[in-house]
Coordinates of C-alpha atoms in Angstrom, one line a residue:
Chain A
M1 CA 17.1 12.4 -24.5
T2 CA 19.7 15.1 -24.1
K3 CA 20.7 16.6 -20.8
T4 CA 19.1 19.9 -21.8
T5 CA 15.7 18.4 -22.5
G6 CA 16.1 16.4 -19.3
A7 CA 16.7 19.6 -17.3
I8 CA 13.7 21.3 -18.8
K9 CA 11.6 18.2 -18.0
F10 CA 12.9 18.1 -14.4
V11 CA 12.3 21.8 -13.8
F12 CA 8.8 21.7 -15.2
W13 CA 7.7 18.7 -13.2
L14 CA 9.5 20.0 -10.1
A15 CA 7.4 23.2 -10.4
V16 CA 4.2 21.1 -10.8
S17 CA 5.1 18.9 -7.8
V18 CA 5.9 21.9 -5.6
G19 CA 2.6 23.5 -6.7
L20 CA 0.6 20.4 -5.9
F21 CA 2.3 20.0 -2.5
Y22 CA 1.7 23.7 -1.7
Y23 CA -1.9 23.4 -2.6
A24 CA -2.4 20.2 -0.4
F25 CA -0.6 21.8 2.6
H26 CA -2.5 25.0 2.1
S27 CA -5.9 23.2 2.1
Y28 CA -4.8 21.3 5.3
Y29 CA -3.7 24.3 7.3
T30 CA -6.5 26.6 6.3
G31 CA -8.9 24.0 7.6
Q32 CA -10.6 23.3 4.3
M33 CA -9.5 19.6 4.2
I34 CA -10.5 19.2 7.8
S35 CA -14.0 20.6 7.2
W36 CA -14.4 18.1 4.3
Y37 CA -13.4 15.2 6.6
Y38 CA -15.6 16.2 9.6
Y39 CA -18.5 17.0 7.4
K40 CA -21.8 15.7 8.7
A41 CA -23.1 13.5 11.5
K42 CA -23.7 9.8 10.7
N43 CA -25.7 9.1 13.8
D44 CA -27.7 11.0 16.4
G45 CA -25.5 12.1 19.3
Y46 CA -23.2 14.8 20.5
A47 CA -20.5 16.4 18.4
I48 CA -17.3 16.8 20.4
H49 CA -13.6 17.7 20.1
S50 CA -11.9 14.5 21.3
G51 CA -8.5 16.1 21.9
A52 CA -10.0 18.2 24.7
F53 CA -10.6 15.1 26.9
K54 CA -8.1 12.5 25.7
N55 CA -6.7 11.8 29.1
A56 CA -10.1 11.3 30.8
T57 CA -10.4 8.2 33.0
K58 CA -12.8 6.8 35.6
E59 CA -10.7 8.3 38.4
N60 CA -10.3 11.6 36.5
P61 CA -13.3 12.1 34.3
A62 CA -13.9 15.1 32.0
M63 CA -17.2 17.1 32.1
L64 CA -18.4 18.4 28.7
Q65 CA -20.9 21.3 28.6
I66 CA -23.8 20.6 26.2
G67 CA -24.9 23.7 24.3
K68 CA -25.6 25.2 20.9
F69 CA -22.1 26.2 19.8
D70 CA -21.0 27.1 16.3
K71 CA -17.4 26.2 17.2
I72 CA -16.4 23.7 19.8
E73 CA -13.8 25.0 22.1
G74 CA -12.4 22.6 24.7
L75 CA -14.8 20.7 26.9
Q76 CA -18.0 21.4 24.9
A77 CA -20.5 19.2 23.1
V78 CA -23.2 20.0 20.6
E79 CA -26.3 17.8 20.1
V80 CA -26.6 16.7 16.5
K81 CA -29.0 14.6 14.5
K82 CA -28.1 12.3 11.7
G83 CA -27.2 14.4 8.6
D84 CA -26.6 17.6 10.5
R85 CA -23.5 19.7 9.4
L86 CA -20.9 19.4 12.2
P87 CA -19.8 22.5 14.1
V88 CA -16.3 23.8 13.6
N89 CA -13.6 21.9 15.5
A90 CA -15.8 18.8 16.0
D91 CA -13.9 15.6 15.2
G92 CA -16.2 12.9 16.4
I93 CA -19.7 12.0 17.7
I94 CA -20.5 10.4 21.0
D95 CA -23.4 8.2 19.9
K96 CA -26.5 8.2 22.0
K97 CA -26.3 4.4 22.2
V98 CA -22.9 4.7 23.9
I99 CA -24.4 7.2 26.3
K100 CA -27.2 4.8 27.1
E101 CA -24.7 2.1 27.9
E102 CA -23.1 4.4 30.5
K103 CA -19.8 2.4 30.3
R104 CA -17.6 5.1 28.8
V105 CA -19.8 8.2 29.1
K106 CA -22.8 9.3 31.2
L107 CA -25.3 12.1 30.8
E108 CA -25.5 14.3 33.9
G109 CA -28.1 17.1 33.4
E110 CA -26.6 19.5 30.8
M111 CA -23.2 17.8 31.1
I112 CA -21.6 14.7 29.6
K113 CA -19.3 12.9 31.9
V114 CA -16.4 11.1 30.0
M115 CA -14.9 8.3 32.0
V116 CA -13.1 6.2 29.4
A117 CA -11.7 8.4 26.6
S118 CA -9.8 5.6 24.9
E119 CA -9.7 1.8 24.8
V120 CA -7.0 -0.5 23.5
K121 CA -8.5 -2.6 20.6
D122 CA -7.2 -5.2 18.2
A123 CA -7.2 -4.9 14.4
K124 CA -5.9 -7.8 12.3
G125 CA -3.8 -8.9 15.3
F126 CA -2.4 -5.4 16.0
K127 CA -3.3 -3.3 19.0
F128 CA -4.3 0.3 18.6
R129 CA -5.9 3.0 20.8
D130 CA -9.5 3.6 19.9
T131 CA -10.9 7.0 20.9
F132 CA -14.1 9.0 20.1
K133 CA -12.2 10.7 17.3
H134 CA -13.7 10.0 13.9
K135 CA -16.6 8.1 15.4
G136 CA -20.0 8.7 13.8
I137 CA -18.9 11.3 11.3
M138 CA -19.5 11.4 7.6
T139 CA -16.9 12.7 5.2
N140 CA -17.8 14.8 2.2
P141 CA -17.8 12.3 -0.7
W142 CA -16.1 14.8 -2.9
A143 CA -13.1 14.7 -0.6
G144 CA -12.5 11.1 -1.8
A145 CA -12.4 12.2 -5.4
W146 CA -10.1 15.1 -4.5
N147 CA -7.7 12.8 -2.6
L148 CA -7.6 10.4 -5.6
V149 CA -7.0 13.0 -8.2
M150 CA -4.4 14.7 -6.1
I151 CA -2.4 11.5 -5.3
L152 CA -2.4 10.4 -8.9
A153 CA -1.4 13.9 -10.1
I154 CA 1.4 14.0 -7.5
G155 CA 2.6 10.5 -8.4
L156 CA 2.7 11.4 -12.1
A157 CA 4.5 14.7 -11.4
L158 CA 7.1 13.0 -9.1
G159 CA 7.6 10.2 -11.6
L160 CA 8.2 12.4 -14.5
M161 CA 10.4 14.7 -12.4
A162 CA 12.6 11.8 -11.4
E163 CA 12.8 10.8 -15.1
G164 CA 14.1 14.3 -15.9
M165 CA 16.6 13.9 -13.0
T166 CA 18.1 10.7 -14.3
D167 CA 18.3 12.2 -17.8
I168 CA 20.3 15.1 -16.3
M169 CA 22.6 12.6 -14.6
G170 CA 23.1 10.9 -17.9
L171 CA 21.8 7.5 -16.7
K172 CA 21.1 5.7 -19.9
L173 CA 18.1 3.5 -19.4
E174 CA 17.1 1.6 -22.5
K175 CA 13.9 -0.3 -23.2
I176 CA 14.3 -3.9 -22.4
V177 CA 13.6 -6.4 -25.2
H178 CA 11.6 -9.2 -23.8
H179 CA 12.3 -12.7 -25.3
Chain B
M1 CA 7.3 15.0 15.3
F2 CA 4.4 16.2 13.2
E3 CA 0.9 16.6 14.4
F4 CA -1.5 14.9 12.0
I5 CA -4.7 16.8 12.7
I6 CA -7.1 14.4 10.9
A7 CA -5.6 11.2 12.2
G8 CA -5.3 12.8 15.7
V9 CA -1.8 11.6 16.3
Q10 CA 1.7 12.9 16.6
S11 CA 4.2 10.9 14.6
P12 CA 7.7 11.3 13.4
W13 CA 7.4 12.4 9.8
L14 CA 10.9 11.2 8.9
L15 CA 9.8 7.6 9.8
L16 CA 6.9 8.0 7.3
V17 CA 9.3 9.2 4.6
L18 CA 11.6 6.2 5.4
T19 CA 8.8 3.7 5.3
G20 CA 7.7 5.2 2.0
A21 CA 11.2 4.8 0.6
T22 CA 11.7 1.2 1.8
V23 CA 8.4 0.0 0.6
G24 CA 8.7 2.0 -2.6
M25 CA 12.0 0.2 -3.3
V26 CA 10.6 -3.3 -2.7
G27 CA 7.4 -2.4 -4.6
G28 CA 9.2 -1.0 -7.6
F29 CA 11.4 -4.1 -7.7
I30 CA 9.0 -6.9 -7.3
G31 CA 5.8 -5.1 -8.4
V32 CA 3.8 -5.1 -5.3
G33 CA 2.0 -2.4 -3.4
G34 CA 3.5 -3.4 -0.1
G35 CA 0.3 -3.0 1.9
Y36 CA 1.1 -6.0 4.1
M37 CA 4.2 -4.1 5.3
V38 CA 2.9 -0.5 5.5
T39 CA -0.3 -1.0 7.5
P40 CA 1.5 -2.6 10.5
A41 CA 4.2 0.0 10.3
L42 CA 1.6 2.8 10.5
I43 CA -0.1 1.2 13.4
V44 CA 3.2 1.0 15.2
F45 CA 3.7 4.7 14.5
G46 CA 0.5 5.4 16.4
F47 CA -2.1 5.7 13.6
P48 CA -5.5 4.0 14.3
G49 CA -6.1 0.8 12.4
Y50 CA -8.7 2.3 10.0
M51 CA -6.5 5.3 9.2
A52 CA -3.4 3.0 8.7
S53 CA -5.3 1.0 6.0
G54 CA -6.6 4.2 4.3
I55 CA -3.3 6.0 4.3
D56 CA -1.6 2.9 3.1
M57 CA -4.0 2.3 0.2
T58 CA -3.8 6.0 -1.0
H59 CA 0.0 6.0 -0.8
I60 CA 0.1 2.8 -2.8
A61 CA -2.0 4.4 -5.6
G62 CA 0.5 7.3 -5.8
K63 CA 3.6 5.2 -5.5
S64 CA 2.4 2.9 -8.2
V65 CA 2.1 5.8 -10.6
V66 CA 5.8 6.8 -9.8
A67 CA 7.0 3.3 -10.4
T68 CA 4.8 2.8 -13.5
V69 CA 6.3 5.9 -15.1
R70 CA 9.8 4.4 -14.8
H71 CA 8.8 0.9 -15.8
R72 CA 7.1 2.4 -18.9
Q73 CA 10.5 3.9 -19.8
L74 CA 12.2 0.5 -19.3
G75 CA 9.6 -1.2 -21.6
N76 CA 8.3 -3.4 -18.8
I77 CA 4.6 -2.6 -19.3
D78 CA 2.3 -4.5 -21.7
W79 CA -0.6 -2.2 -22.0
V80 CA -2.9 -4.7 -23.7
L81 CA -2.2 -7.3 -21.0
G82 CA -2.7 -4.7 -18.3
L83 CA -5.9 -3.2 -19.7
A84 CA -7.4 -6.7 -20.4
M85 CA -6.8 -7.6 -16.8
V86 CA -8.3 -4.4 -15.3
G87 CA -11.9 -5.4 -15.8
G88 CA -11.5 -8.8 -14.1
T89 CA -9.6 -7.2 -11.3
M90 CA -12.3 -4.7 -10.5
I91 CA -15.0 -7.3 -10.5
G92 CA -12.9 -9.5 -8.3
V93 CA -12.0 -6.7 -5.8
E94 CA -15.7 -5.9 -5.4
Q95 CA -16.6 -9.6 -4.8
G96 CA -13.6 -9.9 -2.4
V97 CA -14.9 -6.9 -0.4
R98 CA -18.4 -8.5 -0.2
L99 CA -16.9 -11.8 0.9
L100 CA -15.0 -9.9 3.6
T101 CA -18.2 -8.2 4.7
W102 CA -20.0 -11.5 4.9
T103 CA -17.2 -13.1 7.1
K104 CA -17.5 -10.0 9.3
T105 CA -21.2 -10.6 9.8
I106 CA -20.6 -14.1 11.0
G107 CA -17.9 -12.8 13.3
L108 CA -14.9 -14.4 11.6
S109 CA -13.1 -11.8 9.5
G110 CA -9.9 -11.4 11.5
I111 CA -9.1 -15.1 11.8
V112 CA -10.3 -16.0 8.3
L113 CA -8.4 -13.1 6.8
L114 CA -5.1 -14.1 8.4
T115 CA -5.5 -17.8 7.8
T116 CA -6.2 -17.2 4.1
S117 CA -3.2 -14.8 3.9
V118 CA -0.9 -17.4 5.5
L119 CA -2.1 -20.3 3.2
V120 CA -2.0 -18.3 0.0
M121 CA 1.5 -16.9 0.8
I122 CA 2.9 -20.3 1.8
G123 CA 1.6 -21.9 -1.4
L124 CA 3.0 -19.1 -3.6
F125 CA 6.3 -19.2 -1.7
I126 CA 6.8 -22.9 -2.2
Y127 CA 6.0 -22.8 -5.9
T128 CA 8.1 -19.7 -6.6
Q129 CA 11.1 -21.0 -4.7
I130 CA 11.1 -24.5 -6.3
E131 CA 10.6 -23.0 -9.8
T132 CA 13.2 -20.2 -9.3
Q133 CA 15.8 -22.6 -7.9
A134 CA 15.4 -24.8 -11.0
A135 CA 15.6 -21.8 -13.3
N136 CA 18.7 -20.5 -11.5
K137 CA 20.4 -23.9 -11.8
V138 CA 19.7 -23.9 -15.6
A139 CA 21.1 -20.4 -15.8
M140 CA 24.2 -21.3 -13.8
Q141 CA 24.8 -24.4 -16.0
M142 CA 24.5 -22.2 -19.1
E143 CA 26.9 -19.7 -17.7
K144 CA 29.4 -22.5 -17.0
E145 CA 29.1 -23.8 -20.6
G146 CA 29.6 -20.3 -21.9
I147 CA 26.1 -20.1 -23.4
K148 CA 24.7 -16.6 -23.4
V149 CA 21.8 -16.4 -20.9
G150 CA 18.9 -14.1 -21.6
R151 CA 17.2 -11.7 -19.2
E152 CA 14.5 -14.2 -18.5
I153 CA 14.6 -17.9 -17.7
T154 CA 11.7 -20.0 -16.4
T155 CA 11.2 -23.7 -16.1
S156 CA 7.4 -23.7 -15.5
S157 CA 5.3 -25.6 -18.0
L158 CA 2.1 -24.1 -16.8
P159 CA 1.9 -21.0 -19.0
A160 CA 2.1 -23.1 -22.2
K161 CA -1.0 -25.1 -21.0
F162 CA -2.9 -21.9 -20.4
Q163 CA -1.8 -20.4 -23.7
R164 CA -3.2 -23.4 -25.5
I165 CA -6.7 -22.6 -24.4
S166 CA -8.3 -21.3 -27.7
L167 CA -11.3 -19.5 -26.3
Y168 CA -12.3 -16.5 -28.4
P169 CA -11.2 -13.6 -28.3
I170 CA -7.5 -14.3 -28.5
V171 CA -5.3 -11.4 -27.4
R172 CA -1.8 -10.6 -28.9
C173 CA 0.4 -8.9 -26.3
K174 CA 3.2 -7.5 -28.4
T175 CA 5.5 -6.3 -25.6
A176 CA 5.1 -9.4 -23.6
R177 CA 5.2 -11.6 -26.7
I178 CA 2.2 -13.6 -25.6
V179 CA -0.8 -14.9 -27.6
I180 CA -3.5 -16.0 -25.2
S181 CA -7.2 -16.1 -24.7
M182 CA -8.6 -12.9 -23.1
W183 CA -10.6 -15.1 -20.8
V184 CA -7.5 -16.4 -19.1
I185 CA -6.3 -12.9 -18.4
V186 CA -9.7 -11.7 -17.2
I187 CA -10.1 -14.8 -14.9
V188 CA -6.6 -14.4 -13.5
G189 CA -7.5 -10.7 -12.8
A190 CA -10.8 -11.7 -11.2
I191 CA -9.3 -14.4 -8.9
T192 CA -6.4 -12.2 -7.8
G193 CA -8.9 -9.3 -7.4
V194 CA -11.1 -11.4 -5.0
L195 CA -8.0 -12.1 -2.9
A196 CA -7.0 -8.5 -3.0
G197 CA -10.4 -7.3 -2.0
F198 CA -10.8 -10.0 0.7
L199 CA -7.4 -9.5 2.2
G200 CA -7.5 -5.7 1.9
V201 CA -4.3 -5.4 -0.1
G202 CA -3.4 -4.3 -3.6
G203 CA -3.0 -8.0 -4.6
G204 CA 0.4 -7.6 -6.3
F205 CA 2.0 -10.6 -4.4
V206 CA -0.7 -12.9 -6.0
R207 CA -0.9 -11.2 -9.4
V208 CA 2.8 -11.1 -10.1
P209 CA 3.2 -14.9 -9.8
A210 CA -0.1 -15.4 -11.7
L211 CA 1.2 -13.2 -14.6
I212 CA 4.4 -15.3 -14.7
Y213 CA 3.1 -18.8 -14.1
V214 CA -0.3 -18.7 -15.6
V215 CA -0.3 -16.0 -18.3
G216 CA 3.4 -16.6 -19.2
A217 CA 4.7 -13.0 -19.0
S218 CA 8.4 -12.5 -18.3
T219 CA 9.1 -11.4 -14.7
H220 CA 10.0 -7.9 -15.7
I221 CA 6.7 -7.5 -17.7
A222 CA 4.8 -9.0 -14.7
V223 CA 6.3 -6.4 -12.4
G224 CA 5.6 -3.4 -14.6
T225 CA 2.2 -4.5 -15.7
D226 CA 1.1 -5.3 -12.2
L227 CA 2.1 -1.8 -11.0
L228 CA -0.2 -0.5 -13.7
E229 CA -2.9 -2.7 -12.3
I230 CA -2.2 -1.5 -8.8
I231 CA -2.9 2.1 -9.9
V232 CA -6.4 1.0 -10.8
S233 CA -7.1 -1.3 -7.8
G234 CA -5.2 0.9 -5.4
G235 CA -6.9 4.0 -6.8
Y236 CA -10.3 2.4 -6.2
G237 CA -9.3 1.4 -2.7
A238 CA -8.0 5.0 -2.1
L239 CA -11.3 6.4 -3.3
R240 CA -13.4 4.2 -1.0
H241 CA -11.2 4.8 2.0
S242 CA -11.2 8.5 1.4
M243 CA -15.0 8.6 1.1
M244 CA -15.2 6.9 4.5
G245 CA -12.8 9.4 6.0
N246 CA -10.0 7.0 6.6
V247 CA -7.2 9.0 5.1
D248 CA -5.0 11.8 6.5
F249 CA -3.7 13.1 3.3
I250 CA -0.6 14.8 4.8
A251 CA 0.7 11.4 6.0
V252 CA 0.2 10.2 2.5
L253 CA 2.3 13.1 1.2
F254 CA 5.2 12.3 3.5
M255 CA 5.1 8.7 2.4
I256 CA 5.0 9.5 -1.3
V257 CA 8.1 11.7 -1.0
G258 CA 10.0 8.7 0.3
A259 CA 8.3 6.4 -2.2
M260 CA 9.5 8.6 -5.0
F261 CA 13.2 7.8 -4.2
G262 CA 12.5 4.2 -3.3
A263 CA 10.3 3.4 -6.2
Q264 CA 12.9 4.9 -8.6
F265 CA 15.7 2.8 -7.2
G266 CA 13.6 -0.3 -7.1
S267 CA 12.3 0.1 -10.7
I268 CA 15.7 1.0 -12.1
A269 CA 17.3 -1.9 -10.3
T270 CA 15.2 -4.3 -12.4
A271 CA 17.2 -3.3 -15.4
Y272 CA 20.3 -4.8 -13.7
V273 CA 18.9 -8.2 -12.9
R274 CA 17.5 -11.3 -14.5
G275 CA 14.0 -12.6 -13.9
P276 CA 15.0 -15.2 -11.2
A277 CA 16.5 -12.5 -9.1
I278 CA 13.2 -10.7 -8.9
R279 CA 11.4 -14.0 -8.2
Y280 CA 13.8 -14.8 -5.4
I281 CA 13.1 -11.5 -3.7
L282 CA 9.4 -11.9 -4.3
S283 CA 9.4 -15.4 -2.6
Y284 CA 11.5 -14.1 0.3
S285 CA 9.1 -11.3 0.8
L286 CA 6.2 -13.8 0.8
I287 CA 7.7 -16.1 3.4
L288 CA 8.7 -13.2 5.7
A289 CA 5.2 -11.7 5.4
T290 CA 3.8 -15.1 6.1
V291 CA 5.8 -15.5 9.3
G292 CA 4.5 -12.0 10.4
A293 CA 0.9 -12.9 9.6
F294 CA 1.3 -16.3 11.3
L295 CA 2.5 -14.7 14.5
R296 CA -0.5 -12.3 14.4
L297 CA -2.8 -15.3 13.8
A298 CA -1.3 -17.2 16.7
Y299 CA -1.8 -14.1 18.8
M300 CA -5.5 -13.9 17.8
L301 CA -6.1 -17.6 18.2
T302 CA -4.7 -17.5 21.7
G303 CA -7.2 -14.9 22.7
S304 CA -4.7 -12.0 22.6
K305 CA -3.1 -13.3 25.7
Y306 CA 0.5 -13.4 24.6
A307 CA 1.5 -9.9 23.7
V308 CA 5.0 -11.2 22.8
L309 CA 3.5 -12.7 19.7
S310 CA 2.1 -9.4 18.5
F311 CA 5.4 -7.7 19.4
F312 CA 7.4 -10.2 17.3
A313 CA 4.9 -9.9 14.5
V314 CA 5.6 -6.1 14.3
V315 CA 9.4 -6.6 14.6
F316 CA 9.3 -9.2 11.8
T317 CA 7.1 -7.0 9.5
L318 CA 9.3 -3.9 10.0
G319 CA 12.5 -6.0 9.8
E320 CA 11.3 -7.5 6.5
M321 CA 11.3 -4.1 4.8
F322 CA 14.9 -3.4 5.7
F323 CA 16.1 -6.9 4.9
L324 CA 14.5 -6.8 1.4
C325 CA 15.9 -3.3 0.7
F326 CA 19.4 -4.5 1.8
F327 CA 19.0 -7.5 -0.5
I328 CA 18.0 -5.4 -3.5
M329 CA 20.8 -2.8 -3.0
S330 CA 23.3 -5.7 -2.6
L331 CA 22.1 -7.2 -5.9
V332 CA 22.5 -3.9 -7.7
L333 CA 25.9 -3.3 -6.2
F334 CA 27.1 -6.7 -7.3
A335 CA 25.6 -6.3 -10.7
V336 CA 27.5 -3.1 -11.2
R337 CA 30.7 -4.8 -10.0
Y338 CA 30.1 -7.7 -12.3
Q339 CA 29.5 -5.5 -15.3
K340 CA 32.8 -3.8 -14.6
G341 CA 34.6 -7.1 -14.5
K342 CA 35.3 -7.0 -10.7
S343 CA 35.0 -10.1 -8.5
V344 CA 31.6 -11.1 -7.2
P345 CA 30.2 -14.1 -5.2
D346 CA 29.6 -17.2 -7.2
W347 CA 25.8 -16.9 -7.0
I348 CA 25.7 -13.5 -8.6
P349 CA 26.4 -14.1 -12.3
S350 CA 23.3 -16.2 -12.9
L351 CA 21.1 -13.5 -11.4
V352 CA 22.4 -10.3 -12.9
V353 CA 22.6 -9.0 -16.4
Q354 CA 25.8 -8.7 -18.4
K355 CA 26.4 -5.5 -20.3

């Protein structure tokens, strides 16, 4: 392959790669990707925004106001049933079973008292901080297909772009004959 | 620092790019996904365990496409062999996942998982080391006697035994120059798939040795063809993880940028070396990963009392990535010097390709 065709290949696949990256970041920042992730409730409980009370402890608990909000802002919680579409900004569910246990959270009238926002847990021998984020939520199944198609397309575009790049550089890579 | 909204963590994006690059290089060179290195790294960077696995698996699918494109150009992929293996792999992965679920229900998954990893990797390390040492000795002897050494040299007699099985249909793999019963390929795919599904990895570190020592493919073909397999198994894993909401796609994007550079270097580097060089790196990667897994197993078996074990497991796993990259880069550097007629250490000529 000549350097000219290499350059054409590089520019074309560079444009495709940039387009795919732009589309992915655009979907992320406009909130579309996030709305796919935090799609529906998997269990009965309260939809919350975990970041609002991430530092809550027994000594310094956070009080969440229960109500019917379309968008969760700060210390708010919305009661949801299994299969309900989650309100905007919700990123987890406090399961009713967890509330019954009263170890991490407690129901106090129209308020939820969060006493343990995070716990250190083990996974395959590694420690990590487990929070209410991502608990009890269901992702839009189509988001899985979108992710897969995007990553394969990006991989292909980047691979062919790099091939164009080495052609421009004049790196002669010949097929290996296997004996 | 970058705020990953879906994962809910702030993490240095440059470290993700760097991780992608190092694992990409190792993966492109020895034909593995590198899940056993990436997941711990992501946990260290602050990602929750479930997210680390999901991001890792999705990045592996993309990275394998990048590396496969390059290996295709180098002629290291046997499409017949790869496609024949895919079916077995998929069945195996599903059975492996079911086995994992069963061990979870009896409350054993963590310990069983790590014990299996340790045993499988130690076994593969020992066999690969012994065989590669023997092959390298033969190559060195041939070099001394002035006999031209080819790109591949193996001493294992196992492939010939498996190739003698005449169970219909017989497959002719033109690029790999193998004639073998399709059942052997499918069963190898299924067994390695079970391990991949059970251990939650792409399975490359089992499949590459299996392709070399059971099917009889050359090391280069095994690497390229395995990366093709990882697109399928990794893609399936990425789909499942994504459907469960375990993937922050932006983290994957940062990693794939690094992987593009790393996988290119790793894949192109295979053109400069002989089969035993790749097998050496593969065996070192196996033993280093084993030590990391063993430390974590010890940590779990001691009731998570000794945090120092977990700490050293992380240090070992991360250190492994850099050590292997350094090794690969050194090999390429020495190969280039050797090709230009410059002086190189005595152990280099038998491992690298002459022009």
